[in-house]
mmCIF file of C-alpha atoms in Angstrom:
data_model
loop_
_atom_site.group_PDB
_atom_site.id
_atom_site.type_symbol
_atom_site.label_atom_id
_atom_site.label_comp_id
_atom_site.label_asym_id
_atom_site.label_seq_id
_atom_site.Cartn_x
_atom_site.Cartn_y
_atom_site.Cartn_z
ATOM 1 C CA UNK A 91 152.433 135.717 -124.557
ATOM 2 C CA UNK A 92 149.638 135.949 -127.181
ATOM 3 C CA UNK A 93 146.100 136.665 -126.025
ATOM 4 C CA UNK A 94 143.517 133.879 -126.274
ATOM 5 C CA UNK A 95 141.521 134.050 -129.529
ATOM 6 C CA UNK A 96 137.985 135.403 -129.441
ATOM 7 C CA UNK A 97 135.834 132.414 -130.356
ATOM 8 C CA UNK A 98 132.450 134.039 -129.711
ATOM 9 C CA UNK A 99 132.155 136.863 -132.231
ATOM 10 C CA UNK A 100 130.661 135.921 -135.594
ATOM 11 C CA UNK A 101 132.050 137.060 -138.943
ATOM 12 C CA UNK A 102 130.991 140.548 -140.044
ATOM 13 C CA UNK A 103 127.813 140.709 -142.115
ATOM 14 C CA UNK A 104 128.851 141.179 -145.777
ATOM 15 C CA UNK A 105 128.726 144.794 -147.015
ATOM 16 C CA UNK A 106 126.354 143.657 -149.764
ATOM 17 C CA UNK A 107 123.614 143.383 -147.120
ATOM 18 C CA UNK A 108 123.778 147.052 -146.186
ATOM 19 C CA UNK A 109 122.001 148.561 -149.189
ATOM 20 C CA UNK A 110 119.039 146.212 -148.779
ATOM 21 C CA UNK A 111 118.930 146.805 -145.024
ATOM 22 C CA UNK A 112 118.956 150.570 -145.594
ATOM 23 C CA UNK A 113 116.099 150.202 -148.097
ATOM 24 C CA UNK A 114 114.082 148.207 -145.597
ATOM 25 C CA UNK A 115 114.753 150.705 -142.833
ATOM 26 C CA UNK A 116 113.769 153.573 -145.101
ATOM 27 C CA UNK A 117 110.519 151.966 -146.227
ATOM 28 C CA UNK A 118 109.642 150.019 -143.078
ATOM 29 C CA UNK A 119 108.980 147.015 -145.338
ATOM 30 C CA UNK A 120 109.846 144.333 -142.757
ATOM 31 C CA UNK A 121 106.877 141.955 -143.170
ATOM 32 C CA UNK A 122 107.397 139.222 -145.727
ATOM 33 C CA UNK A 123 103.912 139.479 -147.228
ATOM 34 C CA UNK A 124 103.697 143.252 -147.778
ATOM 35 C CA UNK A 125 105.331 143.233 -151.225
ATOM 36 C CA UNK A 126 103.288 141.647 -154.054
ATOM 37 C CA UNK A 127 106.266 139.444 -154.978
ATOM 38 C CA UNK A 128 110.029 138.985 -154.526
ATOM 39 C CA UNK A 129 110.144 139.989 -150.872
ATOM 40 C CA UNK A 130 113.618 139.482 -149.335
ATOM 41 C CA UNK A 131 112.416 136.353 -147.509
ATOM 42 C CA UNK A 132 111.070 134.805 -150.713
ATOM 43 C CA UNK A 133 114.272 135.628 -152.587
ATOM 44 C CA UNK A 134 116.344 134.068 -149.824
ATOM 45 C CA UNK A 135 114.169 130.934 -149.812
ATOM 46 C CA UNK A 136 114.634 130.544 -153.567
ATOM 47 C CA UNK A 137 118.405 131.027 -153.325
ATOM 48 C CA UNK A 138 118.739 128.637 -150.387
ATOM 49 C CA UNK A 139 116.669 125.929 -152.070
ATOM 50 C CA UNK A 140 118.803 126.243 -155.215
ATOM 51 C CA UNK A 141 122.000 126.055 -153.159
ATOM 52 C CA UNK A 142 120.813 122.874 -151.476
ATOM 53 C CA UNK A 143 119.284 121.309 -154.593
ATOM 54 C CA UNK A 144 115.811 121.235 -153.008
ATOM 55 C CA UNK A 145 112.464 122.056 -154.620
ATOM 56 C CA UNK A 146 110.957 124.040 -151.757
ATOM 57 C CA UNK A 147 112.221 126.070 -148.798
ATOM 58 C CA UNK A 148 110.387 127.836 -145.981
ATOM 59 C CA UNK A 149 112.259 130.355 -143.808
ATOM 60 C CA UNK A 150 110.966 130.709 -140.252
ATOM 61 C CA UNK A 151 111.857 132.214 -136.887
ATOM 62 C CA UNK A 152 114.165 129.409 -135.669
ATOM 63 C CA UNK A 153 115.298 125.862 -136.353
ATOM 64 C CA UNK A 154 113.024 124.772 -133.494
ATOM 65 C CA UNK A 155 110.092 126.324 -135.363
ATOM 66 C CA UNK A 156 111.194 124.486 -138.513
ATOM 67 C CA UNK A 157 111.270 121.170 -136.617
ATOM 68 C CA UNK A 158 107.862 121.839 -135.070
ATOM 69 C CA UNK A 159 106.308 122.722 -138.436
ATOM 70 C CA UNK A 160 107.941 119.671 -140.028
ATOM 71 C CA UNK A 161 106.310 117.371 -137.500
ATOM 72 C CA UNK A 162 102.945 119.097 -137.920
ATOM 73 C CA UNK A 163 103.266 118.993 -141.724
ATOM 74 C CA UNK A 164 103.657 115.210 -141.582
ATOM 75 C CA UNK A 165 100.178 115.024 -140.072
ATOM 76 C CA UNK A 166 101.263 112.858 -137.149
ATOM 77 C CA UNK A 167 98.489 111.971 -134.696
ATOM 78 C CA UNK A 168 98.533 113.262 -131.130
ATOM 79 C CA UNK A 169 100.772 111.028 -129.017
ATOM 80 C CA UNK A 170 102.781 109.732 -132.001
ATOM 81 C CA UNK A 171 106.186 108.382 -130.999
ATOM 82 C CA UNK A 172 109.161 110.105 -132.613
ATOM 83 C CA UNK A 173 112.548 108.407 -132.410
ATOM 84 C CA UNK A 174 115.343 110.907 -131.653
ATOM 85 C CA UNK A 175 118.985 110.662 -130.498
ATOM 86 C CA UNK A 176 119.535 111.400 -126.808
ATOM 87 C CA UNK A 177 122.518 113.629 -127.634
ATOM 88 C CA UNK A 178 120.958 116.850 -128.876
ATOM 89 C CA UNK A 179 119.864 120.268 -127.650
ATOM 90 C CA UNK A 180 116.787 120.490 -125.391
ATOM 91 C CA UNK A 181 114.911 122.442 -128.073
ATOM 92 C CA UNK A 182 114.754 119.302 -130.249
ATOM 93 C CA UNK A 183 112.685 117.100 -127.900
ATOM 94 C CA UNK A 184 110.824 120.299 -126.979
ATOM 95 C CA UNK A 185 109.724 120.685 -130.607
ATOM 96 C CA UNK A 186 108.399 117.123 -130.520
ATOM 97 C CA UNK A 187 106.420 117.860 -127.352
ATOM 98 C CA UNK A 188 105.190 121.126 -128.907
ATOM 99 C CA UNK A 189 103.855 119.098 -131.863
ATOM 100 C CA UNK A 190 101.844 116.910 -129.427
ATOM 101 C CA UNK A 191 104.142 113.931 -130.020
ATOM 102 C CA UNK A 192 106.257 111.798 -127.696
ATOM 103 C CA UNK A 193 110.083 111.716 -127.955
ATOM 104 C CA UNK A 194 111.636 108.240 -127.799
ATOM 105 C CA UNK A 195 115.295 108.733 -126.890
ATOM 106 C CA UNK A 196 117.852 106.347 -128.333
ATOM 107 C CA UNK A 197 121.419 105.793 -127.185
ATOM 108 C CA UNK A 198 124.389 107.645 -128.640
ATOM 109 C CA UNK A 199 127.945 106.282 -128.557
ATOM 110 C CA UNK A 200 131.303 107.775 -127.648
ATOM 111 C CA UNK A 201 131.671 108.956 -131.268
ATOM 112 C CA UNK A 202 128.541 111.181 -130.748
ATOM 113 C CA UNK A 203 126.546 109.163 -133.278
ATOM 114 C CA UNK A 204 123.391 107.076 -132.977
ATOM 115 C CA UNK A 205 123.835 103.623 -131.443
ATOM 116 C CA UNK A 206 122.281 101.665 -134.297
ATOM 117 C CA UNK A 207 121.484 98.583 -132.199
ATOM 118 C CA UNK A 208 119.437 100.659 -129.739
ATOM 119 C CA UNK A 209 117.896 102.628 -132.616
ATOM 120 C CA UNK A 210 116.731 99.440 -134.318
ATOM 121 C CA UNK A 211 115.431 98.015 -131.022
ATOM 122 C CA UNK A 212 113.245 101.084 -130.450
ATOM 123 C CA UNK A 213 111.989 101.745 -133.990
ATOM 124 C CA UNK A 214 108.964 99.461 -133.682
ATOM 125 C CA UNK A 215 105.943 101.579 -132.809
ATOM 126 C CA UNK A 216 107.495 104.846 -133.933
ATOM 127 C CA UNK A 217 105.611 107.117 -136.338
ATOM 128 C CA UNK A 218 108.577 109.226 -137.437
ATOM 129 C CA UNK A 219 112.331 109.642 -137.040
ATOM 130 C CA UNK A 220 114.013 112.920 -136.156
ATOM 131 C CA UNK A 221 117.772 112.593 -136.606
ATOM 132 C CA UNK A 222 119.765 115.305 -134.877
ATOM 133 C CA UNK A 223 123.191 115.746 -136.465
ATOM 134 C CA UNK A 224 124.428 117.097 -133.157
ATOM 135 C CA UNK A 225 127.425 119.430 -133.394
ATOM 136 C CA UNK A 226 127.640 118.447 -137.053
ATOM 137 C CA UNK A 227 128.375 114.737 -136.448
ATOM 138 C CA UNK A 228 126.556 112.593 -139.008
ATOM 139 C CA UNK A 229 125.267 109.218 -137.875
ATOM 140 C CA UNK A 230 125.159 106.233 -140.252
ATOM 141 C CA UNK A 231 122.530 107.690 -142.565
ATOM 142 C CA UNK A 232 122.683 104.697 -144.911
ATOM 143 C CA UNK A 233 121.575 102.380 -142.107
ATOM 144 C CA UNK A 234 119.057 104.890 -140.737
ATOM 145 C CA UNK A 235 117.394 105.496 -144.101
ATOM 146 C CA UNK A 236 117.289 101.765 -144.812
ATOM 147 C CA UNK A 237 115.539 101.056 -141.495
ATOM 148 C CA UNK A 238 113.195 104.002 -142.021
ATOM 149 C CA UNK A 239 112.210 102.706 -145.462
ATOM 150 C CA UNK A 240 111.693 99.177 -144.145
ATOM 151 C CA UNK A 241 109.269 100.522 -141.502
ATOM 152 C CA UNK A 242 107.648 103.115 -143.761
ATOM 153 C CA UNK A 243 108.723 106.034 -141.544
ATOM 154 C CA UNK A 244 109.448 109.625 -142.607
ATOM 155 C CA UNK A 245 112.810 111.085 -141.575
ATOM 156 C CA UNK A 246 113.327 114.690 -140.480
ATOM 157 C CA UNK A 247 116.929 115.885 -140.324
ATOM 158 C CA UNK A 248 117.827 118.368 -137.621
ATOM 159 C CA UNK A 249 120.781 119.877 -139.465
ATOM 160 C CA UNK A 250 121.150 122.959 -137.251
ATOM 161 C CA UNK A 251 124.892 122.307 -137.002
ATOM 162 C CA UNK A 252 125.351 120.665 -140.401
ATOM 163 C CA UNK A 253 124.830 123.247 -143.120
ATOM 164 C CA UNK A 254 127.520 122.473 -145.695
ATOM 165 C CA UNK A 255 128.059 118.869 -144.552
ATOM 166 C CA UNK A 256 127.717 116.149 -147.192
ATOM 167 C CA UNK A 257 126.996 112.417 -147.094
ATOM 168 C CA UNK A 258 128.176 110.512 -150.178
ATOM 169 C CA UNK A 259 128.430 113.973 -151.759
ATOM 170 C CA UNK A 260 124.766 114.808 -151.073
ATOM 171 C CA UNK A 261 123.954 117.761 -148.792
ATOM 172 C CA UNK A 262 122.868 116.872 -145.283
ATOM 173 C CA UNK A 263 119.266 117.985 -144.939
ATOM 174 C CA UNK A 264 118.301 116.464 -148.288
ATOM 175 C CA UNK A 265 118.516 112.798 -147.263
ATOM 176 C CA UNK A 266 115.214 112.655 -145.384
ATOM 177 C CA UNK A 267 111.768 113.961 -146.212
ATOM 178 C CA UNK A 268 112.580 117.315 -144.559
ATOM 179 C CA UNK A 269 115.780 119.078 -143.519
ATOM 180 C CA UNK A 270 115.887 121.859 -140.917
ATOM 181 C CA UNK A 271 118.664 124.421 -140.395
ATOM 182 C CA UNK A 272 119.504 127.176 -137.930
ATOM 183 C CA UNK A 273 120.642 130.774 -138.471
ATOM 184 C CA UNK A 274 121.437 131.496 -134.820
ATOM 185 C CA UNK A 275 124.608 133.562 -134.403
ATOM 186 C CA UNK A 276 127.005 130.626 -133.911
ATOM 187 C CA UNK A 277 125.871 128.853 -137.082
ATOM 188 C CA UNK A 278 127.357 128.947 -140.592
ATOM 189 C CA UNK A 279 124.840 131.591 -141.719
ATOM 190 C CA UNK A 280 124.067 134.172 -139.051
ATOM 191 C CA UNK A 281 120.890 136.207 -138.591
ATOM 192 C CA UNK A 282 121.017 136.218 -134.795
ATOM 193 C CA UNK A 283 117.933 134.002 -134.893
ATOM 194 C CA UNK A 284 116.146 132.202 -137.693
ATOM 195 C CA UNK A 285 115.693 128.850 -139.359
ATOM 196 C CA UNK A 286 114.599 127.167 -142.556
ATOM 197 C CA UNK A 287 113.160 123.859 -143.707
ATOM 198 C CA UNK A 288 113.626 122.281 -147.118
ATOM 199 C CA UNK A 289 111.734 119.467 -148.823
ATOM 200 C CA UNK A 290 110.930 118.045 -152.246
ATOM 201 C CA UNK A 291 107.398 117.113 -151.162
ATOM 202 C CA UNK A 292 104.835 119.710 -152.319
ATOM 203 C CA UNK A 293 102.211 118.568 -149.836
ATOM 204 C CA UNK A 294 104.617 118.892 -146.885
ATOM 205 C CA UNK A 295 105.747 122.280 -148.167
ATOM 206 C CA UNK A 296 102.187 123.571 -148.570
ATOM 207 C CA UNK A 297 101.114 122.431 -145.115
ATOM 208 C CA UNK A 298 104.222 123.934 -143.499
ATOM 209 C CA UNK A 299 103.857 127.254 -145.362
ATOM 210 C CA UNK A 300 100.222 127.674 -144.346
ATOM 211 C CA UNK A 301 100.882 126.741 -140.723
ATOM 212 C CA UNK A 302 103.869 129.114 -140.610
ATOM 213 C CA UNK A 303 101.396 131.976 -141.035
ATOM 214 C CA UNK A 304 100.594 132.275 -144.747
ATOM 215 C CA UNK A 305 97.029 133.379 -144.090
ATOM 216 C CA UNK A 306 94.410 133.864 -146.791
ATOM 217 C CA UNK A 307 96.289 133.554 -150.123
ATOM 218 C CA UNK A 308 99.751 134.741 -149.080
ATOM 219 C CA UNK A 309 101.047 131.295 -150.003
ATOM 220 C CA UNK A 310 100.998 132.578 -153.588
ATOM 221 C CA UNK A 311 104.099 134.642 -152.736
ATOM 222 C CA UNK A 312 106.196 131.553 -151.938
ATOM 223 C CA UNK A 313 108.749 130.421 -154.537
ATOM 224 C CA UNK A 314 109.159 127.077 -156.288
ATOM 225 C CA UNK A 315 112.158 125.854 -158.287
ATOM 226 C CA UNK A 316 110.356 125.297 -161.624
ATOM 227 C CA UNK A 317 106.975 125.965 -163.238
ATOM 228 C CA UNK A 318 106.104 122.308 -162.783
ATOM 229 C CA UNK A 319 106.954 122.542 -159.078
ATOM 230 C CA UNK A 320 104.891 125.742 -158.855
ATOM 231 C CA UNK A 321 101.857 123.964 -160.331
ATOM 232 C CA UNK A 322 102.231 121.025 -157.951
ATOM 233 C CA UNK A 323 102.657 123.366 -154.984
ATOM 234 C CA UNK A 324 99.645 125.480 -155.956
ATOM 235 C CA UNK A 325 97.469 122.369 -156.147
ATOM 236 C CA UNK A 326 98.633 121.364 -152.672
ATOM 237 C CA UNK A 327 97.902 124.833 -151.306
ATOM 238 C CA UNK A 328 94.385 124.622 -152.732
ATOM 239 C CA UNK A 329 93.832 121.327 -150.890
ATOM 240 C CA UNK A 330 94.865 122.788 -147.535
ATOM 241 C CA UNK A 331 93.393 126.303 -147.758
ATOM 242 C CA UNK A 332 91.550 127.136 -144.478
ATOM 243 C CA UNK A 333 92.090 123.573 -143.196
ATOM 244 C CA UNK A 334 95.106 124.161 -140.943
ATOM 245 C CA UNK A 335 95.900 126.291 -137.895
ATOM 246 C CA UNK A 336 98.255 129.286 -138.194
ATOM 247 C CA UNK A 337 101.226 129.274 -135.805
ATOM 248 C CA UNK A 338 102.878 132.504 -137.074
ATOM 249 C CA UNK A 339 106.532 131.476 -137.092
ATOM 250 C CA UNK A 340 107.502 133.713 -140.038
ATOM 251 C CA UNK A 341 110.974 135.146 -140.715
ATOM 252 C CA UNK A 342 111.229 138.915 -141.221
ATOM 253 C CA UNK A 343 112.572 140.653 -144.317
ATOM 254 C CA UNK A 344 115.349 142.204 -142.230
ATOM 255 C CA UNK A 345 116.679 138.777 -141.224
ATOM 256 C CA UNK A 346 116.514 137.593 -144.831
ATOM 257 C CA UNK A 347 118.421 140.674 -146.010
ATOM 258 C CA UNK A 348 121.171 139.827 -143.521
ATOM 259 C CA UNK A 349 121.259 136.181 -144.567
ATOM 260 C CA UNK A 350 121.057 136.332 -148.341
ATOM 261 C CA UNK A 351 124.539 137.795 -149.074
ATOM 262 C CA UNK A 352 126.099 135.223 -146.729
ATOM 263 C CA UNK A 353 125.188 132.400 -149.107
ATOM 264 C CA UNK A 354 128.127 133.504 -151.276
ATOM 265 C CA UNK A 355 130.419 132.988 -148.246
ATOM 266 C CA UNK A 356 129.148 129.502 -147.443
ATOM 267 C CA UNK A 357 131.644 127.361 -149.357
ATOM 268 C CA UNK A 358 134.610 129.376 -148.082
ATOM 269 C CA UNK A 359 133.373 129.136 -144.498
ATOM 270 C CA UNK A 360 132.954 125.374 -144.862
ATOM 271 C CA UNK A 361 136.512 125.001 -146.178
ATOM 272 C CA UNK A 362 137.987 127.189 -143.442
ATOM 273 C CA UNK A 363 135.990 125.474 -140.703
ATOM 274 C CA UNK A 364 137.082 122.024 -141.869
ATOM 275 C CA UNK A 365 140.717 123.180 -142.092
ATOM 276 C CA UNK A 366 140.621 124.574 -138.546
ATOM 277 C CA UNK A 367 138.922 121.484 -137.145
ATOM 278 C CA UNK A 368 141.239 118.958 -138.770
ATOM 279 C CA UNK A 369 144.362 120.959 -137.853
ATOM 280 C CA UNK A 370 143.279 121.196 -134.201
ATOM 281 C CA UNK A 371 142.100 117.579 -134.062
ATOM 282 C CA UNK A 372 145.508 116.335 -135.209
ATOM 283 C CA UNK A 373 147.169 118.232 -132.358
ATOM 284 C CA UNK A 374 144.698 117.017 -129.723
ATOM 285 C CA UNK A 375 145.006 113.404 -130.841
ATOM 286 C CA UNK A 376 148.721 113.514 -130.066
ATOM 287 C CA UNK A 377 147.827 113.756 -126.375
ATOM 288 C CA UNK A 378 147.311 110.434 -124.550
ATOM 289 C CA UNK A 379 144.458 112.057 -122.614
ATOM 290 C CA UNK A 380 142.410 113.521 -125.478
ATOM 291 C CA UNK A 381 140.652 111.810 -128.393
ATOM 292 C CA UNK A 382 138.751 113.341 -131.329
ATOM 293 C CA UNK A 383 136.494 110.668 -132.889
ATOM 294 C CA UNK A 384 136.994 109.998 -136.594
ATOM 295 C CA UNK A 385 134.312 111.012 -139.073
ATOM 296 C CA UNK A 386 132.447 108.282 -140.927
ATOM 297 C CA UNK A 387 133.665 107.374 -144.414
ATOM 298 C CA UNK A 388 130.865 108.955 -146.526
ATOM 299 C CA UNK A 389 130.894 112.158 -144.446
ATOM 300 C CA UNK A 390 132.399 115.512 -145.465
ATOM 301 C CA UNK A 391 131.975 117.705 -142.404
ATOM 302 C CA UNK A 392 131.463 121.465 -142.040
ATOM 303 C CA UNK A 393 132.427 122.034 -138.382
ATOM 304 C CA UNK A 394 132.387 125.291 -136.441
ATOM 305 C CA UNK A 395 133.439 123.695 -133.150
ATOM 306 C CA UNK A 396 135.435 120.706 -131.982
ATOM 307 C CA UNK A 397 134.411 117.853 -129.699
ATOM 308 C CA UNK A 398 136.794 115.431 -128.042
ATOM 309 C CA UNK A 399 136.724 112.839 -125.278
ATOM 310 C CA UNK A 400 138.804 112.772 -122.108
ATOM 311 C CA UNK A 401 140.588 109.440 -121.682
ATOM 312 C CA UNK A 402 141.252 108.017 -118.243
ATOM 313 C CA UNK A 403 140.198 111.068 -116.206
ATOM 314 C CA UNK A 404 137.850 110.702 -113.245
ATOM 315 C CA UNK A 405 135.196 113.253 -112.285
ATOM 316 C CA UNK A 406 137.520 115.391 -110.157
ATOM 317 C CA UNK A 407 140.181 115.381 -112.863
ATOM 318 C CA UNK A 408 137.590 116.319 -115.479
ATOM 319 C CA UNK A 409 136.598 119.363 -113.422
ATOM 320 C CA UNK A 410 140.287 120.174 -112.924
ATOM 321 C CA UNK A 411 140.821 119.954 -116.683
ATOM 322 C CA UNK A 412 138.028 122.457 -117.351
ATOM 323 C CA UNK A 413 139.551 124.819 -114.768
ATOM 324 C CA UNK A 414 143.079 124.402 -116.133
ATOM 325 C CA UNK A 415 141.889 125.082 -119.681
ATOM 326 C CA UNK A 416 140.005 128.195 -118.574
ATOM 327 C CA UNK A 417 143.124 129.438 -116.771
ATOM 328 C CA UNK A 418 144.938 129.145 -120.106
ATOM 329 C CA UNK A 419 142.256 131.172 -121.881
ATOM 330 C CA UNK A 420 140.137 128.406 -123.455
ATOM 331 C CA UNK A 421 136.663 127.618 -122.159
ATOM 332 C CA UNK A 422 135.738 123.926 -122.299
ATOM 333 C CA UNK A 423 132.206 122.656 -121.868
ATOM 334 C CA UNK A 424 131.924 119.050 -120.705
ATOM 335 C CA UNK A 425 128.320 118.324 -121.621
ATOM 336 C CA UNK A 426 127.523 116.171 -118.592
ATOM 337 C CA UNK A 427 129.565 118.111 -116.036
ATOM 338 C CA UNK A 428 128.287 121.637 -116.741
ATOM 339 C CA UNK A 429 125.418 122.501 -114.402
ATOM 340 C CA UNK A 430 121.957 122.416 -116.011
ATOM 341 C CA UNK A 431 123.464 121.810 -119.462
ATOM 342 C CA UNK A 432 120.644 121.789 -122.035
ATOM 343 C CA UNK A 433 122.412 119.005 -123.977
ATOM 344 C CA UNK A 434 122.379 116.516 -121.068
ATOM 345 C CA UNK A 435 119.214 114.449 -121.411
ATOM 346 C CA UNK A 436 118.725 114.073 -117.642
ATOM 347 C CA UNK A 437 118.005 117.813 -117.502
ATOM 348 C CA UNK A 438 114.989 117.439 -119.834
ATOM 349 C CA UNK A 439 112.638 117.051 -116.898
ATOM 350 C CA UNK A 440 109.745 118.400 -118.981
ATOM 351 C CA UNK A 441 109.643 114.918 -120.563
ATOM 352 C CA UNK A 442 108.605 113.313 -117.263
ATOM 353 C CA UNK A 443 110.125 109.902 -116.560
ATOM 354 C CA UNK A 444 113.453 109.635 -118.390
ATOM 355 C CA UNK A 445 115.204 106.457 -119.579
ATOM 356 C CA UNK A 446 118.561 105.439 -118.125
ATOM 357 C CA UNK A 447 120.630 105.504 -121.368
ATOM 358 C CA UNK A 448 123.933 104.503 -119.719
ATOM 359 C CA UNK A 449 126.025 104.696 -122.887
ATOM 360 C CA UNK A 450 124.911 108.241 -123.660
ATOM 361 C CA UNK A 451 125.403 109.294 -120.040
ATOM 362 C CA UNK A 452 128.955 107.919 -119.961
ATOM 363 C CA UNK A 453 129.803 109.756 -123.185
ATOM 364 C CA UNK A 454 128.368 113.068 -121.949
ATOM 365 C CA UNK A 455 130.412 112.869 -118.739
ATOM 366 C CA UNK A 456 133.694 113.002 -120.693
ATOM 367 C CA UNK A 457 132.742 114.665 -124.001
ATOM 368 C CA UNK A 458 134.265 118.145 -124.347
ATOM 369 C CA UNK A 459 133.056 120.989 -126.539
ATOM 370 C CA UNK A 460 135.129 123.983 -127.692
ATOM 371 C CA UNK A 461 134.125 126.725 -130.123
ATOM 372 C CA UNK A 462 136.300 126.793 -133.259
ATOM 373 C CA UNK A 463 134.823 129.290 -135.734
ATOM 374 C CA UNK A 464 135.898 129.291 -139.355
ATOM 375 C CA UNK A 465 137.340 132.814 -139.103
ATOM 376 C CA UNK A 466 140.182 131.690 -136.786
ATOM 377 C CA UNK A 467 143.712 131.484 -138.148
ATOM 378 C CA UNK A 468 145.807 128.344 -137.817
ATOM 379 C CA UNK A 469 147.970 130.180 -135.288
ATOM 380 C CA UNK A 470 144.878 130.787 -133.158
ATOM 381 C CA UNK A 471 143.935 127.115 -133.518
ATOM 382 C CA UNK A 472 147.436 126.225 -132.329
ATOM 383 C CA UNK A 473 146.886 128.398 -129.226
ATOM 384 C CA UNK A 474 143.670 126.522 -128.449
ATOM 385 C CA UNK A 475 145.240 123.092 -129.026
ATOM 386 C CA UNK A 476 148.253 123.942 -126.880
ATOM 387 C CA UNK A 477 146.053 125.217 -124.030
ATOM 388 C CA UNK A 478 143.989 122.019 -124.067
ATOM 389 C CA UNK A 479 146.898 119.584 -124.275
ATOM 390 C CA UNK A 480 148.861 121.479 -121.617
ATOM 391 C CA UNK A 481 145.821 121.516 -119.330
ATOM 392 C CA UNK A 482 145.417 117.740 -119.686
ATOM 393 C CA UNK A 483 149.114 117.181 -119.063
ATOM 394 C CA UNK A 484 149.055 119.403 -115.969
ATOM 395 C CA UNK A 485 146.081 117.537 -114.473
ATOM 396 C CA UNK A 486 147.397 114.066 -115.238
ATOM 397 C CA UNK A 487 150.923 115.083 -114.246
ATOM 398 C CA UNK A 488 149.578 115.674 -110.743
ATOM 399 C CA UNK A 489 148.267 112.120 -110.682
ATOM 400 C CA UNK A 490 151.691 110.795 -111.669
ATOM 401 C CA UNK A 491 153.369 113.000 -109.065
ATOM 402 C CA UNK A 492 151.237 111.486 -106.336
ATOM 403 C CA UNK A 493 151.628 107.985 -107.754
ATOM 404 C CA UNK A 494 147.906 107.399 -108.217
#
């Protein structure tokens, strides 16, 4: 019998990174502002912005730091209400709290996307929108952007899981005023930790750069796409010089040296991840007990995991399914059934009084999450699909055996 596939190791760092890493180790040049120009972080920012079709990029220590700086760069007043989906990672509402704002949680449906009726009902009184494309599932961005425009609200995209995803052919992260991405080890580009924000707004970029820790005139070492963009950015920097606090969320040169060669692997990883996801989803959807929600029409996804819903299972059967899957070599996380899960909104007790959100709660109690990295072969995906479908059949077969 074949061994279960290893779904936790990331792809090897490309050999092209090694020469630059060796140079950095030999010189000790790890701080992004030591070199007069073209530090590895600045080169990576320029390459990433070009890849995404954005004017400005700022690499920082994490996606959470990027979200925090984005909120601060918008100049939101203390206590501003920020509308955010209730299906996300705890770090997302935490970044809102960190920015002295108040998260307003909106419902998410069984397809893991924003409940637009609840979103529209709660938008009045909000100062900004932070859309979390959780696990790479894109909500109806046409409707969201239309409502945002009608209310004059800026949109931040938490695209931690969505690098490589497109909406109507446009990269996710470029639809709103700011897009934020993660380079944590399970993401498409891996630095262990790290993040980046992109924007076309020079004023937002300048504020974020300064607050990230570009003290004195180190902002001069940050890239811009064109000479015109450079002039606009420099004027913005001049406006904000010495006027903003420094939060020191910078990325190191070593992380940038690890990341930069991976940009050449991005398109291949997206293709392989989508192939693995769609192949596995087709197998799971053949089970009467498992359902993978369809993507939305304008969406081209870049998944590195798969989510599916359990159909007709009660709480005890859901736990039994997780145990049966694990016994077959595949770990399943049910967001609402895993103890202290950071993606279950009722565990965000740092927010104080939490809303009920019954639709989101019901989804989380049956929504399953399985790692499915792009480096897996189709044979390994078949192993995972077979383990999951057999586990569901075993659990529900017991129900049939007892006539319940």
